[in-house]
CSV table of C-alpha atoms in Angstrom, one decimal:
chain,number,residue,atom,x,y,z
Q,42,UNK,CA,41.0,-21.4,-0.8
Q,43,UNK,CA,44.6,-20.1,-0.3
Q,44,UNK,CA,43.7,-17.2,1.5
Q,45,UNK,CA,44.3,-16.8,5.6
Q,46,UNK,CA,42.4,-19.3,7.6
Q,47,UNK,CA,41.0,-19.2,10.8
Q,48,UNK,CA,39.7,-21.9,12.6
Q,49,UNK,CA,36.8,-20.8,14.9
Q,50,UNK,CA,35.0,-18.6,13.4
Q,51,UNK,CA,33.0,-18.2,16.4
Q,52,UNK,CA,32.9,-19.2,20.3
Q,53,UNK,CA,31.0,-18.7,23.2
Q,54,UNK,CA,32.8,-20.1,26.4
Q,55,UNK,CA,31.6,-19.4,29.7
Q,56,UNK,CA,34.2,-16.7,32.2
Q,57,UNK,CA,37.4,-18.6,33.6
Q,58,UNK,CA,37.7,-20.9,30.3
Q,59,UNK,CA,40.2,-21.5,28.3
Q,60,UNK,CA,40.6,-20.8,24.1
Q,61,UNK,CA,42.6,-21.4,21.2
Q,62,UNK,CA,42.1,-20.5,17.8
Q,63,UNK,CA,43.7,-21.3,14.7
Q,64,UNK,CA,45.5,-19.4,11.9
Q,65,UNK,CA,46.3,-21.6,8.7
Q,66,UNK,CA,48.7,-18.1,7.3
Q,67,UNK,CA,49.0,-18.5,2.7
Q,68,UNK,CA,51.1,-21.0,1.7
Q,69,UNK,CA,55.2,-19.9,2.6
Q,70,UNK,CA,54.4,-16.7,4.1
Q,71,UNK,CA,56.8,-16.8,6.6
Q,72,UNK,CA,55.4,-13.7,8.4
Q,73,UNK,CA,52.2,-14.2,10.4
Q,74,UNK,CA,50.4,-11.3,13.3
Q,75,UNK,CA,47.6,-11.4,15.5
Q,76,UNK,CA,45.6,-8.7,16.2
Q,77,UNK,CA,42.4,-8.2,18.1
Q,78,UNK,CA,39.4,-5.6,17.3
Q,79,UNK,CA,36.5,-4.4,19.4
Q,80,UNK,CA,33.6,-3.3,18.6
Q,81,UNK,CA,33.8,0.2,17.0
Q,82,UNK,CA,37.5,0.2,17.2
Q,83,UNK,CA,40.4,-1.4,14.6
Q,84,UNK,CA,42.6,-3.3,15.1
Q,85,UNK,CA,44.9,-3.6,17.4
Q,86,UNK,CA,48.0,-5.4,17.0
Q,87,UNK,CA,49.2,-7.8,19.8
Q,88,UNK,CA,52.5,-10.2,18.3
Q,89,UNK,CA,53.6,-11.6,14.8
Q,90,UNK,CA,56.3,-13.7,14.0
Q,91,UNK,CA,58.7,-14.9,11.3
Q,92,UNK,CA,59.2,-18.5,10.4
Q,93,UNK,CA,58.6,-20.4,14.2
Q,94,UNK,CA,60.4,-16.9,15.9
Q,95,UNK,CA,58.1,-14.3,17.9
Q,96,UNK,CA,60.1,-11.9,17.9
Q,97,UNK,CA,57.5,-9.0,19.1
Q,98,UNK,CA,54.6,-9.1,21.6
Q,99,UNK,CA,52.4,-6.0,22.7
Q,100,UNK,CA,51.6,-4.9,26.0
Q,101,UNK,CA,47.9,-6.3,24.8
Q,102,UNK,CA,49.4,-8.8,25.5
Q,103,UNK,CA,48.3,-10.0,29.2
Q,104,UNK,CA,50.2,-12.9,31.1
Q,105,UNK,CA,46.7,-15.0,30.0
Q,106,UNK,CA,47.1,-15.0,26.3
Q,107,UNK,CA,49.9,-17.0,24.7
Q,108,UNK,CA,51.3,-17.4,21.0
Q,109,UNK,CA,52.6,-20.0,19.5
Q,110,UNK,CA,54.1,-21.4,16.1
Q,111,UNK,CA,55.8,-24.8,16.5
Q,112,UNK,CA,57.1,-25.4,13.1
Q,113,UNK,CA,57.0,-22.2,11.1
Q,114,UNK,CA,53.7,-22.7,9.7
Q,115,UNK,CA,49.9,-22.3,10.7
Q,116,UNK,CA,50.0,-20.9,14.1
Q,117,UNK,CA,47.8,-20.7,17.9
Q,118,UNK,CA,46.9,-18.0,20.0
Q,119,UNK,CA,45.6,-19.9,23.6
Q,120,UNK,CA,43.7,-17.7,25.8
Q,121,UNK,CA,43.6,-18.8,29.7
Q,122,UNK,CA,41.0,-18.1,32.2
Q,123,UNK,CA,39.0,-16.3,29.7
Q,124,UNK,CA,37.6,-12.8,31.0
Q,125,UNK,CA,35.1,-9.9,29.7
Q,126,UNK,CA,36.5,-8.2,27.9
Q,127,UNK,CA,38.5,-10.5,26.3
Q,128,UNK,CA,35.8,-10.5,23.8
Q,129,UNK,CA,36.4,-9.3,20.4
Q,130,UNK,CA,37.4,-10.4,17.2
Q,131,UNK,CA,40.9,-12.4,16.8
Q,132,UNK,CA,42.1,-11.0,13.7
Q,133,UNK,CA,45.1,-13.4,11.9
Q,134,UNK,CA,47.0,-12.6,8.8
Q,135,UNK,CA,50.3,-13.4,7.2
Q,136,UNK,CA,53.3,-11.8,4.5
Q,137,UNK,CA,55.9,-12.9,2.7
Q,138,UNK,CA,58.7,-11.9,3.8
Q,139,UNK,CA,59.7,-9.7,1.0
Q,140,UNK,CA,60.4,-6.6,1.0
Q,141,UNK,CA,57.0,-3.8,-0.1
Q,142,UNK,CA,54.6,-7.1,0.3
Q,143,UNK,CA,51.2,-6.9,1.1
Q,144,UNK,CA,49.4,-7.8,5.1
Q,145,UNK,CA,46.7,-10.5,4.0
Q,146,UNK,CA,44.2,-10.9,6.5
Q,147,UNK,CA,42.2,-13.9,7.2
Q,148,UNK,CA,38.2,-14.0,8.1
Q,149,UNK,CA,38.8,-13.2,11.9
Q,150,UNK,CA,37.7,-15.5,14.6
Q,151,UNK,CA,34.9,-13.5,17.4
Q,152,UNK,CA,35.2,-14.2,20.9
Q,153,UNK,CA,32.1,-13.7,23.5
Q,154,UNK,CA,33.3,-14.3,26.9
Q,155,UNK,CA,29.6,-14.9,29.2
R,60,UNK,CA,54.2,6.4,18.1
R,61,UNK,CA,52.5,6.2,15.6
R,62,UNK,CA,49.0,7.4,14.8
R,63,UNK,CA,46.3,6.9,12.6
R,64,UNK,CA,43.2,9.1,12.6
R,65,UNK,CA,39.6,8.7,10.8
R,66,UNK,CA,37.4,11.6,12.3
R,67,UNK,CA,34.8,10.6,10.6
R,68,UNK,CA,32.9,7.9,12.1
R,69,UNK,CA,30.2,6.9,9.9
R,70,UNK,CA,28.6,8.7,6.1
R,71,UNK,CA,26.0,7.9,4.5
R,72,UNK,CA,25.3,8.5,0.8
R,73,UNK,CA,23.1,8.2,-2.1
R,74,UNK,CA,24.6,5.6,-5.3
R,75,UNK,CA,26.0,6.8,-7.5
R,76,UNK,CA,27.0,9.7,-5.6
R,77,UNK,CA,30.7,10.3,-4.2
R,78,UNK,CA,32.5,10.0,-1.9
R,79,UNK,CA,35.5,10.9,-0.1
R,80,UNK,CA,36.8,9.0,3.2
R,81,UNK,CA,39.5,11.3,5.0
R,82,UNK,CA,42.9,9.7,7.0
R,83,UNK,CA,45.3,11.9,8.2
R,84,UNK,CA,48.8,9.8,10.0
R,85,UNK,CA,51.0,10.5,12.7
R,86,UNK,CA,55.4,9.5,12.3
R,87,UNK,CA,58.5,10.2,13.5
R,88,UNK,CA,59.0,7.3,10.7
R,89,UNK,CA,61.3,8.9,7.3
R,90,UNK,CA,59.9,5.8,5.3
R,91,UNK,CA,56.2,4.5,5.6
R,92,UNK,CA,53.8,2.7,4.1
R,93,UNK,CA,50.0,3.7,4.2
R,94,UNK,CA,47.0,1.6,3.1
R,95,UNK,CA,43.7,0.5,3.1
R,96,UNK,CA,41.6,-1.8,4.2
R,97,UNK,CA,37.6,-2.4,3.5
R,98,UNK,CA,36.2,-5.0,5.9
R,99,UNK,CA,32.4,-6.3,5.0
R,100,UNK,CA,30.3,-7.2,7.8
R,101,UNK,CA,31.6,-11.0,7.0
R,102,UNK,CA,34.9,-9.4,9.5
R,103,UNK,CA,37.5,-10.2,7.0
R,104,UNK,CA,40.5,-7.2,6.0
R,105,UNK,CA,39.8,-7.1,2.5
R,106,UNK,CA,43.3,-5.1,1.0
R,107,UNK,CA,42.8,-2.1,-1.4
R,108,UNK,CA,46.0,-0.5,-1.6
R,109,UNK,CA,49.5,0.2,-0.4
R,110,UNK,CA,51.2,3.3,-0.8
R,111,UNK,CA,54.8,4.1,-0.1
R,112,UNK,CA,55.6,7.6,1.2
R,113,UNK,CA,57.8,8.4,-1.3
R,114,UNK,CA,55.5,7.6,-3.9
R,115,UNK,CA,53.1,11.4,-3.7
R,116,UNK,CA,51.9,10.7,-7.5
R,117,UNK,CA,47.5,9.8,-6.4
R,118,UNK,CA,46.4,6.3,-8.5
R,119,UNK,CA,43.5,5.1,-9.1
R,120,UNK,CA,42.0,2.0,-10.0
R,121,UNK,CA,37.9,2.0,-11.3
R,122,UNK,CA,35.8,3.9,-9.4
R,123,UNK,CA,38.8,3.9,-6.3
R,124,UNK,CA,40.8,6.5,-5.9
R,125,UNK,CA,43.5,8.3,-3.5
R,126,UNK,CA,44.7,11.1,-2.9
R,127,UNK,CA,47.8,10.7,-1.1
R,128,UNK,CA,50.4,14.4,0.6
R,129,UNK,CA,53.0,14.9,2.7
R,130,UNK,CA,52.8,18.2,3.3
R,131,UNK,CA,49.7,17.0,5.3
R,132,UNK,CA,49.8,13.5,6.9
R,133,UNK,CA,46.7,12.3,4.5
R,134,UNK,CA,45.8,10.2,2.9
R,135,UNK,CA,41.7,10.2,1.7
R,136,UNK,CA,40.1,7.2,-0.2
R,137,UNK,CA,37.2,9.3,-2.7
R,138,UNK,CA,34.8,6.2,-4.2
R,139,UNK,CA,33.0,7.2,-7.3
R,140,UNK,CA,29.5,6.7,-8.4
R,141,UNK,CA,29.0,4.4,-5.5
R,142,UNK,CA,27.5,1.2,-5.2
R,143,UNK,CA,24.9,-0.5,-2.2
R,144,UNK,CA,27.7,-3.4,-2.6
R,145,UNK,CA,30.7,-0.9,-1.4
R,146,UNK,CA,28.8,-0.4,2.1
R,147,UNK,CA,31.6,-1.6,4.7
R,148,UNK,CA,34.4,-0.4,7.4
R,149,UNK,CA,36.8,1.2,5.2
R,150,UNK,CA,40.4,1.5,7.6
R,151,UNK,CA,43.4,3.4,6.6
R,152,UNK,CA,46.8,1.8,7.9
R,153,UNK,CA,50.7,2.8,8.5
R,154,UNK,CA,53.9,0.3,9.1
R,155,UNK,CA,56.9,1.7,9.2
R,156,UNK,CA,59.3,0.5,6.0
R,157,UNK,CA,61.7,-1.6,7.3
R,158,UNK,CA,61.6,-5.4,6.5
R,159,UNK,CA,63.5,-6.2,9.8
R,160,UNK,CA,62.6,-4.4,13.3
R,161,UNK,CA,58.7,-4.1,13.7
R,162,UNK,CA,57.8,-6.6,11.6
R,163,UNK,CA,55.9,-3.9,9.6
R,164,UNK,CA,53.2,-4.5,12.2
R,165,UNK,CA,50.0,-2.1,10.9
R,166,UNK,CA,48.3,1.0,13.1
R,167,UNK,CA,45.0,1.2,12.3
R,168,UNK,CA,42.6,4.2,13.0
R,169,UNK,CA,39.7,3.3,14.5
R,170,UNK,CA,37.3,3.4,10.5
R,171,UNK,CA,34.8,5.2,8.9
R,172,UNK,CA,31.1,3.4,8.5
R,173,UNK,CA,30.3,3.7,4.7
R,174,UNK,CA,26.4,3.2,4.5
R,175,UNK,CA,25.4,3.4,1.1
R,176,UNK,CA,21.7,3.8,0.6
R,177,UNK,CA,19.2,3.6,-2.6
């Protein structure tokens, strides 16, 4: 499978706990994106990386959220001190750096905070 | 700021009917891209089409066709002879065209839930 891979697919956690999601992009895609999607809404941009550099962060990304892409390959998204409002699907996507290329999405990681 | 509006929240059709999903967008950019994605219950967003703002030709791919009208800022999607497997949420999205700055992030609409019944 050469698509975008996300892990875990589902996570249930208690409020106040930390959670981490991992994304493995399509091989050789230098751009990687994180989006959040709540029920009945479209995905909303959180942040993106070009190689290992985090170039943009949305205002949606509070101080409790941190994303890394240490070697320019896989990425992690950590949420600290989770709140019920963090319950959502977290989508990862990647694309190559060439112009006109398409962003491809993974299957998402569902987070439920109880 | 960019905005995408999908006014149809849910559409139900009977198999073999044609159905059109509407998409209206707002942007100040003169160059931009428009997209449609399909999201089945599994959650993955499946890419269907990308259109740049300079190309207003309609496109057909099998049972799918897209009508881009810059004058009305619309990019509508038609499924001909719908099938049960077409049941999903469909998202229209917009991005700026530059390869630097902004990262070409997507702005999505709220989606249209399509239900195709036998």
